[in-house]
Short mmCIF file of C-alpha atoms in Angstrom, two decimals:
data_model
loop_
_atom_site.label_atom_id
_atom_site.label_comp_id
_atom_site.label_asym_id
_atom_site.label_seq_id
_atom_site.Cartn_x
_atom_site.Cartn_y
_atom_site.Cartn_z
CA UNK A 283 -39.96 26.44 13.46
CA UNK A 284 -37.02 25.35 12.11
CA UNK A 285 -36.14 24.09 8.33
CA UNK A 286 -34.56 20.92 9.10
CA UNK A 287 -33.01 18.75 11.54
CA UNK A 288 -30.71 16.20 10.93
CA UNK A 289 -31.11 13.52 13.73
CA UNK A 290 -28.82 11.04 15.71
CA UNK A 291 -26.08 11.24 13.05
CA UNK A 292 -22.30 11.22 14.27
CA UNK A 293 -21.62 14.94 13.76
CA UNK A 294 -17.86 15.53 12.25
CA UNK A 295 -16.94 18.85 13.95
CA UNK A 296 -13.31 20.26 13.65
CA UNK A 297 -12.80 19.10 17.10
CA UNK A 298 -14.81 16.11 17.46
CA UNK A 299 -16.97 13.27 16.54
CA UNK A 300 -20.13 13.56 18.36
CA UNK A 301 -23.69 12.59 18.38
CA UNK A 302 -25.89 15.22 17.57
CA UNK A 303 -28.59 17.08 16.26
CA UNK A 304 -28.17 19.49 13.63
CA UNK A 305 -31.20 21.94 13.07
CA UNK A 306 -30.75 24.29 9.86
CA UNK A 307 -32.95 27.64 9.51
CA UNK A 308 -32.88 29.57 6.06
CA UNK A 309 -29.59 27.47 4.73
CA UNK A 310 -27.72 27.59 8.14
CA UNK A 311 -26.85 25.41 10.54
CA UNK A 312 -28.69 27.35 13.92
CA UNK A 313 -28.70 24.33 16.31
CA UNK A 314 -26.46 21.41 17.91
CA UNK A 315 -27.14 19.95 20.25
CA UNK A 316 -28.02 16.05 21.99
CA UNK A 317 -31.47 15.95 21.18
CA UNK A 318 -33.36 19.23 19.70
CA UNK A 319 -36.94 19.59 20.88
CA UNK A 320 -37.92 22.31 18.77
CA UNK A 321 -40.31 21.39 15.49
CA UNK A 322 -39.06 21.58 11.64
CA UNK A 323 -40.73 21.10 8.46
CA UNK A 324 -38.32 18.47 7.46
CA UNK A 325 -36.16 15.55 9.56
CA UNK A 326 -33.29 13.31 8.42
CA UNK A 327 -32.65 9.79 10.58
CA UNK A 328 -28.97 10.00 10.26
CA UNK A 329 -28.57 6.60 12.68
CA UNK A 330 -25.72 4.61 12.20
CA UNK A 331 -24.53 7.12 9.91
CA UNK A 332 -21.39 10.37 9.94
CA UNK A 333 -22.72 13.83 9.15
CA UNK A 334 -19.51 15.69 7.34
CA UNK A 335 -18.89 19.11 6.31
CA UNK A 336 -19.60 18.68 2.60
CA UNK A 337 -16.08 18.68 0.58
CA UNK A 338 -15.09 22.28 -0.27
CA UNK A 339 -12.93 21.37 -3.83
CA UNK A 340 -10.81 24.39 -4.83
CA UNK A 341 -9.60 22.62 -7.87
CA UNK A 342 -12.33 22.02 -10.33
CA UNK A 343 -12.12 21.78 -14.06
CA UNK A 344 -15.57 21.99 -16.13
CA UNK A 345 -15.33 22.94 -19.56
CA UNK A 346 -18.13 25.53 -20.23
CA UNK A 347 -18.25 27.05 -22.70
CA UNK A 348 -15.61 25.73 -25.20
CA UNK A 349 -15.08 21.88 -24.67
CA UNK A 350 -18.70 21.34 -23.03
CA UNK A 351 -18.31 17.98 -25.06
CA UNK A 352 -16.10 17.16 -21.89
CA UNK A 353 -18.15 18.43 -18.94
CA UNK A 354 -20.92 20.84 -18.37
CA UNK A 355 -21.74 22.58 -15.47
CA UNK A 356 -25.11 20.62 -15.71
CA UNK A 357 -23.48 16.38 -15.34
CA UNK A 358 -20.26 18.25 -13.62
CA UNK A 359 -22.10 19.74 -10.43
CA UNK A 360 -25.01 16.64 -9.94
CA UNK A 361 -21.71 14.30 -9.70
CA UNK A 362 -20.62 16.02 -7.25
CA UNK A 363 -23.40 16.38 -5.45
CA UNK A 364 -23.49 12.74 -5.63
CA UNK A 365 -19.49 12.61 -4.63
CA UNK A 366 -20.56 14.69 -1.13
CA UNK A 367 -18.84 18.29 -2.97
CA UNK A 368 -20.84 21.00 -2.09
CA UNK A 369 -18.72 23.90 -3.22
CA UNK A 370 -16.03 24.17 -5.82
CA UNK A 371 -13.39 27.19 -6.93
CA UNK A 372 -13.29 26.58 -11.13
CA UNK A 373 -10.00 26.57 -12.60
CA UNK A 374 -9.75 29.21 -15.31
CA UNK A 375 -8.76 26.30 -17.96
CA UNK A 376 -9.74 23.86 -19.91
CA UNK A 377 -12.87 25.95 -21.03
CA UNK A 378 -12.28 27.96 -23.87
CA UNK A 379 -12.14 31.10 -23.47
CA UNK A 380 -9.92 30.79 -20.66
CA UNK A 381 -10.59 33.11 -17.94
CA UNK A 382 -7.76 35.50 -17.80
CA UNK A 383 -9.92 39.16 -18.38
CA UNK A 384 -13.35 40.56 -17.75
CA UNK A 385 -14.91 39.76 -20.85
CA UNK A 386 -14.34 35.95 -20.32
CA UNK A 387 -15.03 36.01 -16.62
CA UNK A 388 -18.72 36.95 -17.52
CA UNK A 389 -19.07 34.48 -20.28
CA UNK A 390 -18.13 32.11 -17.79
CA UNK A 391 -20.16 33.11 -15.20
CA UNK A 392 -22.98 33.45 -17.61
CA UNK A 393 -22.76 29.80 -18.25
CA UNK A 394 -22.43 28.45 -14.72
CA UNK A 395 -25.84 30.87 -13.98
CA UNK A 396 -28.82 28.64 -12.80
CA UNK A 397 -26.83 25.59 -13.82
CA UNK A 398 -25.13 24.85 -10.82
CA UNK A 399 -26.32 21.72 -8.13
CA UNK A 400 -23.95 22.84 -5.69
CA UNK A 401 -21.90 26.46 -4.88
CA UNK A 402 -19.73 27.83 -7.03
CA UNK A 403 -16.70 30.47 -7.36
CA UNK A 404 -14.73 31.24 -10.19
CA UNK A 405 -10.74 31.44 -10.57
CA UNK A 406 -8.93 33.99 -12.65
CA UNK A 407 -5.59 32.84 -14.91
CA UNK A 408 -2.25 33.93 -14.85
CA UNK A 409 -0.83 33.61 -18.67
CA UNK A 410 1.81 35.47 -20.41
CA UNK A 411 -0.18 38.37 -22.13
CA UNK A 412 -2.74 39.22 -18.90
CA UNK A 413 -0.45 41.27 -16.47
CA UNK A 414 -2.81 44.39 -16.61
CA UNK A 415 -5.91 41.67 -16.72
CA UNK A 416 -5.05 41.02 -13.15
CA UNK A 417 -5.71 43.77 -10.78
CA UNK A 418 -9.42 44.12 -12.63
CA UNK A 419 -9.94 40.14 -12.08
CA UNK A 420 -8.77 40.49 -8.24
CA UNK A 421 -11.64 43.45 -7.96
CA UNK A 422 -14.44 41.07 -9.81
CA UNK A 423 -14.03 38.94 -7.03
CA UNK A 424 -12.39 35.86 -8.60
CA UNK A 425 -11.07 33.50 -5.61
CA UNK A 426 -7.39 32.94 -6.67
CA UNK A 427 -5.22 32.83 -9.82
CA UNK A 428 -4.00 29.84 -11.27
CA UNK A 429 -0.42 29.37 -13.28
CA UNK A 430 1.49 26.79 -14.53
CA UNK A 431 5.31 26.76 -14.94
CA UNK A 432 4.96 23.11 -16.63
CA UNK A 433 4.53 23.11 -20.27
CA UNK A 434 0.52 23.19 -20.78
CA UNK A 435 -2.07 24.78 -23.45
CA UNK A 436 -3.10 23.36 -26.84
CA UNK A 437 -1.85 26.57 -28.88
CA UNK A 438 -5.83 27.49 -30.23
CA UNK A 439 -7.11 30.70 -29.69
CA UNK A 440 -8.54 31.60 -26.19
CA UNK A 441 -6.70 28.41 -24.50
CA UNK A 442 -4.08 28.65 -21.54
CA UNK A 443 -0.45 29.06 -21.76
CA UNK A 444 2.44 28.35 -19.05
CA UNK A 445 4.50 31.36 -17.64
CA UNK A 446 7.77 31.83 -17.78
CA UNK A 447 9.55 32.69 -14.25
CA UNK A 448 10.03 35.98 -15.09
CA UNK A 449 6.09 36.75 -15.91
CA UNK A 450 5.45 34.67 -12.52
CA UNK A 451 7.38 37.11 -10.62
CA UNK A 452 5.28 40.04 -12.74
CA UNK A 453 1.98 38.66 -12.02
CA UNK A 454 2.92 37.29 -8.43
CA UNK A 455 3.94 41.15 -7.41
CA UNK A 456 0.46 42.09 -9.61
CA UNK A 457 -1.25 39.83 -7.57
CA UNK A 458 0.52 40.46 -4.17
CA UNK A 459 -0.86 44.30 -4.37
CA UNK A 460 -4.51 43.02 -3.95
CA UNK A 461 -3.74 40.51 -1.39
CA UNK A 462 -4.69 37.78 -3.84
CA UNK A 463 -3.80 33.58 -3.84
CA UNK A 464 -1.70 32.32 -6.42
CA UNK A 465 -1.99 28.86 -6.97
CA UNK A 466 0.91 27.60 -9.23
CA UNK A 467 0.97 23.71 -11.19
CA UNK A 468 4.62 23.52 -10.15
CA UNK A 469 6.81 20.39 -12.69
CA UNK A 470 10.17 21.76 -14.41
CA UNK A 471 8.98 22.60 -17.70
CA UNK A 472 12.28 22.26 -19.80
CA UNK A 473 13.63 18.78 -17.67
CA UNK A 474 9.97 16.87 -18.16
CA UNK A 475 9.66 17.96 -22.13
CA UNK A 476 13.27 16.78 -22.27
CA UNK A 477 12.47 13.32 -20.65
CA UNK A 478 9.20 12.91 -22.31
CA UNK A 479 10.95 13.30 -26.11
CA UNK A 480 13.89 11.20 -24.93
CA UNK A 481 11.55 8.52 -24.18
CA UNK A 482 8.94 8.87 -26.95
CA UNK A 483 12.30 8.99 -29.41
CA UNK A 484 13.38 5.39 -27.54
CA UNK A 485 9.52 4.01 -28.54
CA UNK A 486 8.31 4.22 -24.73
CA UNK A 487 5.09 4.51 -24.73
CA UNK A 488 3.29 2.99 -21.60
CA UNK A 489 1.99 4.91 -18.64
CA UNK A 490 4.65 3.79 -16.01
CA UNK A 491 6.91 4.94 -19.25
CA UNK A 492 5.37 8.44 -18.66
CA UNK A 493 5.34 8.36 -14.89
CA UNK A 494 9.25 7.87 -15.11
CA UNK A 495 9.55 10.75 -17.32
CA UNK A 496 8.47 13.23 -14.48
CA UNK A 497 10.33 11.65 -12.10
CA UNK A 498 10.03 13.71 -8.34
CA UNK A 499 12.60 16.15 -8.28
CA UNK A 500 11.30 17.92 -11.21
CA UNK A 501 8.16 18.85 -9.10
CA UNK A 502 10.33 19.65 -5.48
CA UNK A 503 12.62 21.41 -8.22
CA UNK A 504 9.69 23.65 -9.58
CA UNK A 505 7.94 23.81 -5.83
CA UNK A 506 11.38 25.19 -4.30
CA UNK A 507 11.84 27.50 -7.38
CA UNK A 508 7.91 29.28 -6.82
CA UNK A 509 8.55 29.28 -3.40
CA UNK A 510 10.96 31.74 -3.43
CA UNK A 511 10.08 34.22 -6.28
CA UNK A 512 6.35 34.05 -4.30
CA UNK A 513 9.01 34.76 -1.29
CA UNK A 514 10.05 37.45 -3.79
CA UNK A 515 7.41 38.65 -4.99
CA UNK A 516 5.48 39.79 -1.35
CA UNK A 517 2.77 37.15 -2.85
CA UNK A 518 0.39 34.66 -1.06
CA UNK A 519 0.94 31.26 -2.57
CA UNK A 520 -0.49 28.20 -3.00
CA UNK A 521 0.94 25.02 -4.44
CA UNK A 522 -1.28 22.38 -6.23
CA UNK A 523 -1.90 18.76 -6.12
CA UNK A 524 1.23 17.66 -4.28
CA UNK A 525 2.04 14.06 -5.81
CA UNK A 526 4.97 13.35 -3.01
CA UNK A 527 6.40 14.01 0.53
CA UNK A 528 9.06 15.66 -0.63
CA UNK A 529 6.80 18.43 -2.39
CA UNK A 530 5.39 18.77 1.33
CA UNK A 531 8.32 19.48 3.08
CA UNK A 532 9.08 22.20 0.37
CA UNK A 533 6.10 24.07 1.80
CA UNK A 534 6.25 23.45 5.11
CA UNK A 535 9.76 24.51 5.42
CA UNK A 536 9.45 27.45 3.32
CA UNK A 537 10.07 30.95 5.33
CA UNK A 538 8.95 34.08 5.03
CA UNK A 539 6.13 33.72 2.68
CA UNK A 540 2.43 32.78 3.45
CA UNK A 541 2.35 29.02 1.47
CA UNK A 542 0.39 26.18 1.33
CA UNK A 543 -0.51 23.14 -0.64
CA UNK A 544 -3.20 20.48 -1.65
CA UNK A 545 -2.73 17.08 -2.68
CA UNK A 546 -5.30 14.55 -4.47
CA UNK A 547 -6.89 11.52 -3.58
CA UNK A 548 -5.45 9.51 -6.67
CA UNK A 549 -2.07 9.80 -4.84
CA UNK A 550 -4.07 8.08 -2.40
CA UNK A 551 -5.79 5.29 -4.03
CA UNK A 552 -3.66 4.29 -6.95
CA UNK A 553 -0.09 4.00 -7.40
CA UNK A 554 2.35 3.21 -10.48
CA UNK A 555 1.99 0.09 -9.96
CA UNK A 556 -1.62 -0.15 -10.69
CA UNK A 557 -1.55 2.33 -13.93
CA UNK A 558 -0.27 -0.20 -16.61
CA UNK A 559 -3.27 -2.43 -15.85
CA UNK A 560 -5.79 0.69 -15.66
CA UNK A 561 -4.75 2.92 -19.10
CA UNK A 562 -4.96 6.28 -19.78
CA UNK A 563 -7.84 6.89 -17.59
CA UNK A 564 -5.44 7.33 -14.68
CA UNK A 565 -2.94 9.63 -16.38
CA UNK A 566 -2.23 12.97 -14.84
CA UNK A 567 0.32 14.92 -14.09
CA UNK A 568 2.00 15.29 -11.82
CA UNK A 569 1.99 11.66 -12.10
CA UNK A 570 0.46 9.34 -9.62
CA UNK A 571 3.87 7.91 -7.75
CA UNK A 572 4.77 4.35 -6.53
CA UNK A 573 3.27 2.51 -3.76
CA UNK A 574 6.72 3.60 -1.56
CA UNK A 575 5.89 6.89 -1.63
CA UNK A 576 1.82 6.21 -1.41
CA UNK A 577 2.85 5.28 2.30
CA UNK A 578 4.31 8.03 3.04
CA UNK A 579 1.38 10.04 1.75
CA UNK A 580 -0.67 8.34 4.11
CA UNK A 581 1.78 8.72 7.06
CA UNK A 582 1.45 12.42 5.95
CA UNK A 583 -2.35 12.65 6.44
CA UNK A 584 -2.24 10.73 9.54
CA UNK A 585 0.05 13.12 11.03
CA UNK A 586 -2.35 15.93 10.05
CA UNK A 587 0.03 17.46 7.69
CA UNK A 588 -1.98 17.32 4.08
CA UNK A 589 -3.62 20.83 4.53
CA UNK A 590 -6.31 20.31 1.69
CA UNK A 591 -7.83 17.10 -0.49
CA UNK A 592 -8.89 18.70 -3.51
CA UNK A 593 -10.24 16.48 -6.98
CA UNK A 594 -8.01 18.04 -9.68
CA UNK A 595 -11.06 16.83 -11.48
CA UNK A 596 -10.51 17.10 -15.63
CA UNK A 597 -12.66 15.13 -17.33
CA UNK A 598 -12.58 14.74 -21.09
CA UNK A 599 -13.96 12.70 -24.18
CA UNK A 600 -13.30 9.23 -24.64
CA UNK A 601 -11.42 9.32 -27.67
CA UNK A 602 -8.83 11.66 -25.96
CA UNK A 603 -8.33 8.53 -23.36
CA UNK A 604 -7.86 5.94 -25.74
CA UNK A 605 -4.38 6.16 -27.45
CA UNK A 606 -2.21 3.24 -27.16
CA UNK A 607 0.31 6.14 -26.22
CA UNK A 608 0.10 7.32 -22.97
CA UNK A 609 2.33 10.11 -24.00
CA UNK A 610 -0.25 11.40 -26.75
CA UNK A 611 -3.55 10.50 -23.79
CA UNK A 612 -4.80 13.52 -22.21
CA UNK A 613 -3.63 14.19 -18.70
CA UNK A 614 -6.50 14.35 -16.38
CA UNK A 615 -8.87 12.38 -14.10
CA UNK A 616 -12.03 11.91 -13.68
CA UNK A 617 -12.57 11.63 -10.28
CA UNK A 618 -15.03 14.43 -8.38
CA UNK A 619 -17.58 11.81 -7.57
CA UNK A 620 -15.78 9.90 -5.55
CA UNK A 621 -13.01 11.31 -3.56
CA UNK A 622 -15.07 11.79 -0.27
CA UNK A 623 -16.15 7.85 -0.08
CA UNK A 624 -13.26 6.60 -1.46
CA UNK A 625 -10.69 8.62 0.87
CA UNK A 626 -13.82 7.92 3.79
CA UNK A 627 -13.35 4.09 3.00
CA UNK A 628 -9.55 4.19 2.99
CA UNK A 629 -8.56 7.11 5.68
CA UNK A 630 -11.17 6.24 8.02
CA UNK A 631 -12.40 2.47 7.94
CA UNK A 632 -8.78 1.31 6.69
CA UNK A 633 -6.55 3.47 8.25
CA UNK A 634 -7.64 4.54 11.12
CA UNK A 635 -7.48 7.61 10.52
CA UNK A 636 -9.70 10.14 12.41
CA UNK A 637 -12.58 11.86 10.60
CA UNK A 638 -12.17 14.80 11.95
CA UNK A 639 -8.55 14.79 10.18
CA UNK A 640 -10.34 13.88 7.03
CA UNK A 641 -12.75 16.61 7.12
CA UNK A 642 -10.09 18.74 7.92
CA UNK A 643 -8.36 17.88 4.76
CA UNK A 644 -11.26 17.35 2.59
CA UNK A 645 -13.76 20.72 3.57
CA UNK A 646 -11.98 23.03 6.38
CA UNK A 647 -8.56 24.01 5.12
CA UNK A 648 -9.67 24.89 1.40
CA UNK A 649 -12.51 27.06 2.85
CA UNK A 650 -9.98 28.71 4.99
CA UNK A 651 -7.29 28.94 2.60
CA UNK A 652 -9.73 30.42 -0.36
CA UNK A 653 -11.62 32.43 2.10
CA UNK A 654 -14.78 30.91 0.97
CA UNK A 655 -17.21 32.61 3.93
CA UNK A 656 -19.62 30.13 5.43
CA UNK A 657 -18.29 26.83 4.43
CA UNK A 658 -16.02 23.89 5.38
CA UNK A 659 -17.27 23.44 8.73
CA UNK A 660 -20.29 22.27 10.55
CA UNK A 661 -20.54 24.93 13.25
CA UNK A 662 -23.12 27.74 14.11
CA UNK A 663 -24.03 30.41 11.92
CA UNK A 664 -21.92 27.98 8.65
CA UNK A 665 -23.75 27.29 5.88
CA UNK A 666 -25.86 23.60 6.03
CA UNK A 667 -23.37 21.68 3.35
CA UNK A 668 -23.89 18.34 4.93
CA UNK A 669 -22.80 14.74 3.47
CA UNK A 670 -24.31 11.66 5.16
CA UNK A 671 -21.93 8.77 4.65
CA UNK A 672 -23.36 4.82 5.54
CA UNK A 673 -19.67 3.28 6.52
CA UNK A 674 -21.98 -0.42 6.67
CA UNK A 675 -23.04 -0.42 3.02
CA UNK A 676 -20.30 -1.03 0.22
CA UNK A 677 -20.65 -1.36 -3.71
CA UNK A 678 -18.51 -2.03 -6.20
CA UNK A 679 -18.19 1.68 -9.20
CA UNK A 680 -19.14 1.30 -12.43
CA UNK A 681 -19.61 2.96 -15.00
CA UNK A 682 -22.87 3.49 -15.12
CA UNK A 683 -22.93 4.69 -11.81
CA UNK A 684 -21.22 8.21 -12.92
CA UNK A 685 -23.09 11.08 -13.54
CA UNK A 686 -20.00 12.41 -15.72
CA UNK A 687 -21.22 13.73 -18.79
CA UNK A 688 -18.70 10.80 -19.90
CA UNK A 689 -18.83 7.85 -18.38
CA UNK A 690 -15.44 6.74 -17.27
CA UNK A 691 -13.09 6.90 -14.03
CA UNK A 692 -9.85 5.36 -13.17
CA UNK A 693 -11.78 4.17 -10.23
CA UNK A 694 -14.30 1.27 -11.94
CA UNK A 695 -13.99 -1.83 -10.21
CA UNK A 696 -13.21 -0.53 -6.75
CA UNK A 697 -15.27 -1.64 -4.27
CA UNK A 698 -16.11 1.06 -1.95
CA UNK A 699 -16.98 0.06 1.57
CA UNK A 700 -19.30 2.99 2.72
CA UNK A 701 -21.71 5.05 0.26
CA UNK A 702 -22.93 8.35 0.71
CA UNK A 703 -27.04 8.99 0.98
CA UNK A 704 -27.41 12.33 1.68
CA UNK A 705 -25.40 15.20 0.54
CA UNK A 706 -27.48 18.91 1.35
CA UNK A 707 -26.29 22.35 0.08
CA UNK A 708 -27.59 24.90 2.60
CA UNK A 709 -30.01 22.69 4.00
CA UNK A 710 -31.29 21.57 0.35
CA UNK A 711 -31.20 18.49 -0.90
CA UNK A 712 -29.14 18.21 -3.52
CA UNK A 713 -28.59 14.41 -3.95
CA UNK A 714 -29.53 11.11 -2.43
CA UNK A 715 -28.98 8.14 -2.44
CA UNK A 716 -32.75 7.24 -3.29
CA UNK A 717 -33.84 9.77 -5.50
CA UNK A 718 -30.33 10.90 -7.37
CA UNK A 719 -30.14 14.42 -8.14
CA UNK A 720 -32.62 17.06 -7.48
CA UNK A 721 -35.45 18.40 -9.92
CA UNK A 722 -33.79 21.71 -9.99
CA UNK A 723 -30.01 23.14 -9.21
CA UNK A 724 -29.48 25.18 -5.87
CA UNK A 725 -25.95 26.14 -6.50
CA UNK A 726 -24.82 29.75 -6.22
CA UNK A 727 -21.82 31.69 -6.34
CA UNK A 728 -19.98 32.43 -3.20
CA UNK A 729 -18.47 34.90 -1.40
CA UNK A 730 -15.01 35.37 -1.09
CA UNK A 731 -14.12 36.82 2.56
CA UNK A 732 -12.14 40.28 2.61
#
């Protein structure tokens, strides 16, 4: 008997949309086919409805321990459960300790333990003082390393600190010698700081003011630059939350190094245009670009060529939001929950675009790229992450429809024209729709591939 089956849903394969059954034994998918005849404890009508590979998110920032005033693992994982996410890598900041040794690899692990709604694997960091950290991180089984080369850290004890290129090139040939991922927050340190004094000493203060203060060829600039000491350095490399085209090409002209890249779904949805009117809440950085170079985003990801759609979710306090300085605001968004109906509404029912490019984007290439063994497909013998998306129902987000541990997104008062009602984690239901969140977390840690 089997655990589940998932009826008459269009089935998002990486090849296909079809309509199928999906039957799930012991967490993984074991059937698919037209109709299944065999008898489960459990059924799903997915009618009228697309079955997707839940979204594999390698770029996740909760803030356990440290800053759990921003996000816990608790609010963190049941909104994405309710976004469709049902894995995540965790960046190694924004918690304090960051996790750049042993020691604060198991606190952190010690506070995702039986917290967790969906799966889970943990980053290590690349900072200045951590060369010899690295080799011992690779070996604990952390998924990838993460540096900056923009300015970044707070100063306190335990926080994270940018490298310079030199202790890139140490850590990238630390990190090549264990066949680790290096994923690298690439903006030209020294030109943005510049611009951003320059304009804060001319009284600028607005966000557009900050968006033209990291204007796009100090990312290609810092992209080009990691390229080639990765190049260098023998080193697998992976280049974060591409804001523009141009950071694109960078990669996919870039010889004789294994690269790739992600890019977000706020370069998606919002544009400069739009971030006077919406406040701090949509600062990040890089910075969301103008609606010229939105279109070619999309063009981009109709043409297949955005490997990965990851969050960059960094949630925060209120307070740290509300400056009438968007230069003093913190630079993050909050936006985990809804990426995968959102980018569904947009990509698929706007667009055009296929869902089987979406799903590409949003679960397969980040569970390739990260190695992440079972997920990011809906295929035999992968692991039953499912999301069940109703493209016929919209809603308009508010606020009090986030499961944030605060309540805010630059994404109130879009209306959303499809709404997810299922989203499973190895078969188990995690969230719906009618119930919210389940009575108790399923999430476990994951296994990184060899």
């Amino acid at each position: 008997m089997l655990d589940l089956i998932i009826r008459n849903g269009q089935v998002v394969t990486t090849e296909a949309v079809e309509s199928l059954d999906i039957g799930v034994k012991d967490g993984v998918i074991v059937r698919l086919a037209n109709r299944i005849e065999e008898p489960a404890r459990e059924e799903i009508d997915a009618a009228g409805e697309y079955v997707l590979p839940g979204m594999v998110d390698p770029h996740m920032h909760l803030s356990e321990p440290g800053r759990t005033e921003w996000e816990g693992y608790r609010t963190g994982t049941q909104a994405m459960a309710a976004g469709g996410i049902t894995s995540f890598v965790e960046m190694p900041l924004n918690q304090i300790p960051c996790t750049t040794d042993i020691p604060s690899l198991e606190i952190k692990l010690k506070s995702a333990e039986g917290q967790c709604w969906v799966d889970y694997a943990p980053m290590g960091g690349l900072v200045p003082w951590n060369l010899a950290d690295l080799a011992p991180l690779a070996d604990a089984g952390v998924a990838a390393f993460k540096a900056f080369v923009a300015t970044c850290g707070s100063g306190k004890p335990g926080d994270f600190k940018n490298v310079t290129d030199w202790e890139l090139y140490q850590g990238a040939r630390e990190i090549a010698k264990k066949d680790g991922l290096l994923v690298v927050h690439c903006e030209n340190a020294t030109i943005t700081d510049g611009l951003g004094a320059e304009a804060r000493a001319s009284g600028k203060k607005s966000l557009s003011d900050y968006v033209a203060s990291r204007p796009i060829f100090t990312e290609v600039e810092a992209v080009h630059r990691v390229l080639m000491i990765a190049e260098a350095a023998g080193c697998r490399i992976h280049i974060a939350h591409c804001s523009c085209p141009e950071a694109v090409e960078e990669v996919e002209r870039a010889r004789g190094v294994d690269a790739s890249f992600e890019s977000c779904p706020h370069y998606f949805l919002l544009a400069t245009e739009d971030l006077d009117a919406i406040g701090p809440k949509a600062k990040c950085s890089p910075p969301i670009r103008d609606r010229a170079n939105q279109r070619r985003m999309w063009e981009l990801l109709a043409e297949g060529r955005i490997e990965m759609l990851v969050s960059d979710h960094s949630p925060c306090t209120i307070d740290l939001k509300s400056s009438d300085n968007a230069f003093d605001a913190w630079g993050g968004i909050s936006g985990c929950q809804n990426c995968v109906d959102a980018m569904f509404d947009e990509a698929v029912l706007k667009h055009g675009i296929s869902p089987v490019t979406l799903a590409k984007a949003l679960s397969t290439g980040a569970a390739r790229r990260f190695r992440l063994k079972g997920k990011g497909e809906i295929a035999l013998g992968f692991d039953a992450d499912l999301v069940l998306i109703d493209p016929k129902t919209s809603y308009v987000l508010k606020a009090e429809d986030l499961l944030y541990k605060n309540k805010f997104s630059a994404y109130e008062g879009r209306r959303i024209d499809c709404r997810i009602t299922h989203t499973l984690v190895r078969g188990n239901l995690a969230w719906s729709l009618e119930k919210g969140a389940s009575e108790k977390p399923m999430g476990r840690r994951m296994t990184i591939a060899a």
